Coordinates of C-alpha atoms in Angstrom, one line a residue:
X144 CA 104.6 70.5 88.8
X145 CA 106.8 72.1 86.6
X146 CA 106.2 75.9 86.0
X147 CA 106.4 76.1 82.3
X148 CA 105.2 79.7 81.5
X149 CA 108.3 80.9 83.7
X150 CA 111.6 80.8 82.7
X151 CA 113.8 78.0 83.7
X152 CA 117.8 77.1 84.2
X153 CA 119.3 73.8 83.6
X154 CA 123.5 73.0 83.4
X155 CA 124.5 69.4 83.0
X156 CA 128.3 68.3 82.8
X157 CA 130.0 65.1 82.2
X158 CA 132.7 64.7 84.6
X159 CA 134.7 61.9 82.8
X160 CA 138.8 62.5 82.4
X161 CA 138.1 64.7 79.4
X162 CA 136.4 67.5 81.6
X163 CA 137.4 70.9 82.0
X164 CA 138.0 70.7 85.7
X165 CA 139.6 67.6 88.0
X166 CA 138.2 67.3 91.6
X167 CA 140.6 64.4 92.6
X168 CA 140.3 61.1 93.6
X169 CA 139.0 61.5 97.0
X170 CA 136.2 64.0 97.9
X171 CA 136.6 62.6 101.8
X172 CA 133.0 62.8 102.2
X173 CA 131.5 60.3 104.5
X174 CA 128.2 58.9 104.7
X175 CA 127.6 57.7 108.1
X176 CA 128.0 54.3 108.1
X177 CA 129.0 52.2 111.3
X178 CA 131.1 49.4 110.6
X179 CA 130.5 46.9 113.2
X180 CA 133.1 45.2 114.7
X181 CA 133.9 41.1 116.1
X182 CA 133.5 38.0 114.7
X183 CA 129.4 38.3 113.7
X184 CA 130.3 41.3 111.6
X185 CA 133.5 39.5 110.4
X186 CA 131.2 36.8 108.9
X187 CA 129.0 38.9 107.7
X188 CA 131.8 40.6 105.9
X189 CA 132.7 37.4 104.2
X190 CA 128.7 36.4 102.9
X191 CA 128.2 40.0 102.3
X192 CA 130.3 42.6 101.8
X193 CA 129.8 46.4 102.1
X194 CA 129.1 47.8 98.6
X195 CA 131.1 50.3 98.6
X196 CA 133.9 52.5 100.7
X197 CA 133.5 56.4 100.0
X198 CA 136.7 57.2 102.5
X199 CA 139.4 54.8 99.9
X200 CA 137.5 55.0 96.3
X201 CA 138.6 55.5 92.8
X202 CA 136.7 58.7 91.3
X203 CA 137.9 59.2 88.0
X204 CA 136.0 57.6 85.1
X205 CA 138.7 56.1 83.1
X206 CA 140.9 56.0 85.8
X207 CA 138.2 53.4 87.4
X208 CA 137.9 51.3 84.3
X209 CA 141.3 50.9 84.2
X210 CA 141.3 50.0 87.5
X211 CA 139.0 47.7 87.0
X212 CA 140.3 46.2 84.1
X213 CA 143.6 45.4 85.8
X214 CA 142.0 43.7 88.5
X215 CA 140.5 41.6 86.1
X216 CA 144.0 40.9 85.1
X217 CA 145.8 40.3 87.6
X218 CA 143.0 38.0 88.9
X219 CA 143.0 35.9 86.1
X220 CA 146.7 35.4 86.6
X221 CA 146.5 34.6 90.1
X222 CA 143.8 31.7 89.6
X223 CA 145.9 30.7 86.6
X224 CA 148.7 29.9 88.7
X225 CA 146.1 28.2 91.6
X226 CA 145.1 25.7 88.7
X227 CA 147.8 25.0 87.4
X228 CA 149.6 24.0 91.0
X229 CA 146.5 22.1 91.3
X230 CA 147.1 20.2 87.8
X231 CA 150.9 19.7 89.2
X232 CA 149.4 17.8 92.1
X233 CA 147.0 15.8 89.9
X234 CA 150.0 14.7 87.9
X235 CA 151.6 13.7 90.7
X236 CA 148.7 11.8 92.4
X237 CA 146.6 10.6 89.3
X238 CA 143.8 10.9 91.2
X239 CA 140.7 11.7 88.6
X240 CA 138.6 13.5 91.5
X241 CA 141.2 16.1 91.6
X242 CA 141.3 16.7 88.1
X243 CA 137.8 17.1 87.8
X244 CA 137.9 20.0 90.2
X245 CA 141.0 21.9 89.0
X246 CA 138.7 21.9 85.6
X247 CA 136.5 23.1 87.7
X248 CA 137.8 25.9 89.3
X249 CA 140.0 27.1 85.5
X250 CA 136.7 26.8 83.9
X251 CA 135.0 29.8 86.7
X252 CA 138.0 31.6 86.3
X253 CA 137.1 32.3 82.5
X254 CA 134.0 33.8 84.0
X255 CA 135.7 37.2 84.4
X256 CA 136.7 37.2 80.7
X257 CA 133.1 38.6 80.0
X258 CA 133.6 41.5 83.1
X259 CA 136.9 42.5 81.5
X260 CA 134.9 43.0 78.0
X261 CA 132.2 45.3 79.6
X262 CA 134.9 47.1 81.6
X263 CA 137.0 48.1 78.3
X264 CA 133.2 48.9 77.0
X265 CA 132.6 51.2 79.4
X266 CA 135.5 53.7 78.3
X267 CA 133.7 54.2 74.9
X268 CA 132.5 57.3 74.6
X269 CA 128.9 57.6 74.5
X270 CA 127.0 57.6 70.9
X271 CA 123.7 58.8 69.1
X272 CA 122.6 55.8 69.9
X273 CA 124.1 54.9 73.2
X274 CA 123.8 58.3 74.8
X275 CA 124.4 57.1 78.5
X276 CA 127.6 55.4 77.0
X277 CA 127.9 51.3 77.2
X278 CA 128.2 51.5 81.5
X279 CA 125.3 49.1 81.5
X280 CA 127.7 46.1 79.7
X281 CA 129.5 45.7 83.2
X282 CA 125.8 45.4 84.8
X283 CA 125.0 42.4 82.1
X284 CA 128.3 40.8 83.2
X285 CA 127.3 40.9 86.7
X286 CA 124.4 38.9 85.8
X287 CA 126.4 36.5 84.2
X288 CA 128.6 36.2 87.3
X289 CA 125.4 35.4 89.3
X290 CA 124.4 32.6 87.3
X291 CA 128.1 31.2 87.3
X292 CA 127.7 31.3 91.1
X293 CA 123.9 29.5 90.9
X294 CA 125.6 27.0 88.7
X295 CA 128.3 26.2 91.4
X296 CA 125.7 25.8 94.1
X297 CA 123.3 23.7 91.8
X298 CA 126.7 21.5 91.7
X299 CA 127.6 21.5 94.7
X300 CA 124.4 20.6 96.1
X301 CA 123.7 17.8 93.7
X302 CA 127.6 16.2 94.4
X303 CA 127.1 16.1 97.7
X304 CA 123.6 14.7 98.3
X305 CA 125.0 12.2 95.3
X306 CA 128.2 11.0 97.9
X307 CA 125.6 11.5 101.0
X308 CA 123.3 8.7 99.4
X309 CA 126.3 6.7 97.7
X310 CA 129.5 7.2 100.1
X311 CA 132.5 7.0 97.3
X312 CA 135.7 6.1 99.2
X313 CA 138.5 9.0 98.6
X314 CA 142.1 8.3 97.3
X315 CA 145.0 9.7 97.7
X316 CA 143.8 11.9 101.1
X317 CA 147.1 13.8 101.3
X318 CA 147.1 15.2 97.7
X319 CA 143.6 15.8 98.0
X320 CA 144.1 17.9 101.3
X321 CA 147.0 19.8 99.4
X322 CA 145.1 20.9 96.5
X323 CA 141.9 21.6 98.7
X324 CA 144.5 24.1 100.7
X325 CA 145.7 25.3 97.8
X326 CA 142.2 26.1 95.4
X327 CA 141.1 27.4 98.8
X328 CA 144.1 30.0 99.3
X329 CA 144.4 31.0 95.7
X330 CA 140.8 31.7 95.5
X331 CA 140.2 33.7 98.5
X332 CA 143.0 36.3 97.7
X333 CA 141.3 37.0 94.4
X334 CA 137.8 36.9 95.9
X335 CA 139.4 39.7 98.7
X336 CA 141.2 41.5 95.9
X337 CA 138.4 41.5 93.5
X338 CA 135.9 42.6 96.0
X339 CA 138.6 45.3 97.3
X340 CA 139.2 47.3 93.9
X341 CA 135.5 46.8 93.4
X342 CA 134.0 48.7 96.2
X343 CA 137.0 51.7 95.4
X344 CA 135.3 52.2 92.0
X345 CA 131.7 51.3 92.8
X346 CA 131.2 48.5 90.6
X347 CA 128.8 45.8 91.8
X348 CA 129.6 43.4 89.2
X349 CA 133.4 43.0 90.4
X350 CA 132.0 42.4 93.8
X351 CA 130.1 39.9 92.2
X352 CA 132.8 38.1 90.7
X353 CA 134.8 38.1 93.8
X354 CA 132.3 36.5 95.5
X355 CA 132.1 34.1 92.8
X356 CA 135.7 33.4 93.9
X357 CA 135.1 33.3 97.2
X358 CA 132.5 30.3 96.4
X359 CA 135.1 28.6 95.0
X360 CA 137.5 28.7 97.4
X361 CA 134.5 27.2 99.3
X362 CA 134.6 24.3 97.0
X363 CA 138.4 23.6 97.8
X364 CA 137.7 24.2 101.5
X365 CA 134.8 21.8 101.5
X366 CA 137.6 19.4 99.6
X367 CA 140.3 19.9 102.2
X368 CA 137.9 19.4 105.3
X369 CA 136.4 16.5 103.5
X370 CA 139.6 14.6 103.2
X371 CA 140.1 15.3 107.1
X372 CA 137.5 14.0 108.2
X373 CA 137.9 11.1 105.8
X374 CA 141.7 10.8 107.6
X375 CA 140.1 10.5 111.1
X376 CA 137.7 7.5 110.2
X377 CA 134.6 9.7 109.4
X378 CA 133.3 8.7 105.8
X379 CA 130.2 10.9 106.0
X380 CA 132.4 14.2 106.6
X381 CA 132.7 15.0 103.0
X382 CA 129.5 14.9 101.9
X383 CA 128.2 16.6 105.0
X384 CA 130.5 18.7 105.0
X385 CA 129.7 19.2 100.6
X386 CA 126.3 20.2 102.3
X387 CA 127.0 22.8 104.4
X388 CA 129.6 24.8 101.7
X389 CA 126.4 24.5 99.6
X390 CA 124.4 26.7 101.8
X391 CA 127.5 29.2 102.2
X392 CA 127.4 29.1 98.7
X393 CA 123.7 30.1 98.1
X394 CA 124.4 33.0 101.1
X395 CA 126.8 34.7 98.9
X396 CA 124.7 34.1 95.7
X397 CA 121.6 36.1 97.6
X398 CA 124.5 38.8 98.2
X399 CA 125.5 39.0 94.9
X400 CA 122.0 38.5 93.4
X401 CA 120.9 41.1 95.5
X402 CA 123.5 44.1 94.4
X403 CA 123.4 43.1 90.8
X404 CA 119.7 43.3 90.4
X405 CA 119.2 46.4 92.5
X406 CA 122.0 48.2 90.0
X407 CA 119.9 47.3 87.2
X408 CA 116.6 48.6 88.8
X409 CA 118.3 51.7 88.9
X410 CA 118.3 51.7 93.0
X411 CA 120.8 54.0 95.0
X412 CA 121.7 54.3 98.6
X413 CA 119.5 56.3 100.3
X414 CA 122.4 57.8 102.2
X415 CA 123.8 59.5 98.8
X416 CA 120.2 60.6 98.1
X417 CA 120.3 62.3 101.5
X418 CA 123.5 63.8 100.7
X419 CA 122.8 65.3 97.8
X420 CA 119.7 67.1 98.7
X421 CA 121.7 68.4 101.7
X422 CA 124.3 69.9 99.9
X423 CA 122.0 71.3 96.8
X424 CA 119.7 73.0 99.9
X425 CA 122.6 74.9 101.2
X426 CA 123.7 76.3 97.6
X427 CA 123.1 80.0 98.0
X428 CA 120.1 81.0 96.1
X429 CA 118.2 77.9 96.5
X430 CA 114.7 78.0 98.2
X431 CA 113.9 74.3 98.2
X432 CA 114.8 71.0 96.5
X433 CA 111.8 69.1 94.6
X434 CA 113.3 66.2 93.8
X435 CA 116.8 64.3 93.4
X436 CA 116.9 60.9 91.4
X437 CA 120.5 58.9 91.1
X438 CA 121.1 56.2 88.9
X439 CA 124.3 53.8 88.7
X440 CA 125.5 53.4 85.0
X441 CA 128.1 50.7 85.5
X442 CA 130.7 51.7 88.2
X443 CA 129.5 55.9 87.8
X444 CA 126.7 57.8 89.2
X445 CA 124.2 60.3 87.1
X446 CA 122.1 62.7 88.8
X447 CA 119.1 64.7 87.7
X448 CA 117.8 67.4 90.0
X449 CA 115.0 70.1 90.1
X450 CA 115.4 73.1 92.5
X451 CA 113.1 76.1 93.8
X452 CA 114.9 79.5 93.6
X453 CA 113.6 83.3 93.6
X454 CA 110.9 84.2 91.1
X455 CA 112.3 87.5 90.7
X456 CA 116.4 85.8 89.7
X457 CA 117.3 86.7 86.2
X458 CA 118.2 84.1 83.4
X459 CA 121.2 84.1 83.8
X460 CA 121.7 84.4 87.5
X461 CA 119.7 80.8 87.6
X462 CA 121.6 79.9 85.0
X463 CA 124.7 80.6 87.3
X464 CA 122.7 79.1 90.6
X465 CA 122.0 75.9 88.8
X466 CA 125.7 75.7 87.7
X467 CA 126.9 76.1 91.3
X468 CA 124.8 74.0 92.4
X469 CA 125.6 70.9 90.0
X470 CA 129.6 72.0 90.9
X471 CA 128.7 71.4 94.9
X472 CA 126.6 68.3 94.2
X473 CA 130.0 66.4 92.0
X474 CA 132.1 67.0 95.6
X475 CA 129.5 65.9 97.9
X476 CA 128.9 62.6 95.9
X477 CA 131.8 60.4 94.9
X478 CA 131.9 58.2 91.9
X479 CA 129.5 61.0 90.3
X480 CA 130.1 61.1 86.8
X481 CA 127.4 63.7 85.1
X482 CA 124.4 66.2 87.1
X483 CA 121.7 67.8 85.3
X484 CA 120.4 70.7 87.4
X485 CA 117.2 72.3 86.8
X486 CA 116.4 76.0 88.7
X487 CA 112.6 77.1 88.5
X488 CA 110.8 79.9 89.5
X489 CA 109.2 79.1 93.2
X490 CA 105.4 79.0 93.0
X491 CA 104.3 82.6 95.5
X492 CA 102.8 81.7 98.7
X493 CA 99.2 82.1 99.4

């Protein structure tokens, strides 16, 4: 309940490049995650990937973007090259199948064309209109991404259940198995890349996309295993084999799904949550916390706060409390881009 007959404090500051103050690019705060380790929490990695890495992350707000944006970048480059070895190799073999597929796999790396728009959107500065600034575009993209990856299960699926029903001999095996090795290589260091930079700047949709890689690289995999099994006299192993990728595929979809959605219902690791309200409680001055809400905007974190202090404090002394205690709460979260802190009088006891 808030005590409007008393006097109350609230500071809020934007912590993007243009602030008054830097607090660096790593806080070193931790938040108590165990990482597993062996091969179950290596393939767990792989379907779904920790969101984010507090101990290796990009803080700065601009610095992030740009970050972000030159992953996109390089990425694109990377799975430029990947196609067009792939194209070599259909020149080489003429074989249709393969052509097919390295259209394939150029056409889904487009799909990070609309992640490097929102990134670039998200350095705007915010307007009268915008007043949270255009974070939210990178949030849209990752929505995008999902559907690119639905798309690539949906055809995968269908493909193989197609060749499962109506076995369609495969040609030129040895090409085949080259250009399945190489989609699958190319597209699993961009889906490791991608998903690197994104957990340093916290931005779910860039995990996203390097899943959507990842799938990909499935896809070639599926195309390289195929054409084994094909070599050793078993017809069926491509299609099966078309089967099972699909169901990897829709594992790292429910990943992805999963993360994109939650940013845009607005939810927040508990963890960071717990952190904050930790480090506003110890702020000298503060009686109790009411309440603590985060919300990701894009790749950055906003906070809003509401604390308890002395009845008796002065103006300006919870002015000075509340400012103290939004200063504590930007090094004790990382990726924290703006706080509002409200101080209010603490109801007497009875």
């Amino acid at each position: 309940m808030m005590h409007k007959a008393r006097p109350a404090a609230a500071v809020g500051h934007d912590h993007g490049e243009h602030a008054g103050h830097d607090h660096g690019l790593d806080h070193g705060h931790g938040h108590g995650h165990d990482h597993p380790k062996g091969l179950r929490a290596a393939i767990k990695e792989i379907f779904a990937p920790h969101s984010h890495d507090a101990s290796d992350s990009i803080d700065g707000a601009l610095e992030s973007s740009a970050a972000g944006i030159r992953a996109v970048k390089i990425s694109l480059l990377a799975l430029a090259a990947t196609s067009i070895a792939q194209l070599v190799i259909v020149v080489i073999s003429g074989s249709v199948a393969l052509l097919a597929d390295t259209i394939h796999n150029f056409s889904d790396a487009l799909t990070a064309i609309p992640l490097w728009i929102a990134f670039a959107l998200g350095t705007k500065a915010a307007t009268r209109r915008y007043t949270y600034g255009y974070g939210r575009a990178e949030d849209l993209a990752g929505l995008f991404v999902v559907a690119m990856i639905t798309l690539s299960a949906i055809i995968a699926g269908i493909e193989s259940v197609r060749r499962l029903i109506n076995p369609v001999p495969i040609q030129h095996l040895g090409w085949v198995a080259v250009a399945g090795l190489v989609g699958f290589i190319g597209n699993e260091l961009v889906a490791v890349y991608r998903i690197r930079v994104g957990r340093q700047i916290g931005s779910a949709a860039l995990i996203a996309d390097g899943l959507h890689a990842r799938t990909d690289g499935f896809t070639s995999l599926a195309v390289l295993l195929g054409a084994g099994g094909v070599a050793l006299g078993f017809p069926l192993a491509d299609p099966i084999i078309g089967v099972l990728i699909t169901v990897a595929i829709l594992a790292v979809l429910r990943t992805a799904a999963r993360d994109v959605f939650r940013r845009l219902l607005d939810a927040i690791d508990p963890a960071l949550v717990a952190a904050a309200e930790t480090t506003l409680a110890a702020e000298p001055g503060v009686t109790a916390v009411r309440s603590v809400k985060m919300r990701w905007i894009g790749h950055r974190i906003h906070a809003d706060a509401e604390l308890d202090i002395d009845p008796s404090t002065s103006l300006t002394n919870a002015h000075q409390i509340a400012h103290d205690a939004e200063h504590a709460l930007t090094h004790a979260i990382p990726k924290l881009s703006s706080a509002l802190v409200h101080a209010y009088p603490a109801s007497p006891t009875t």
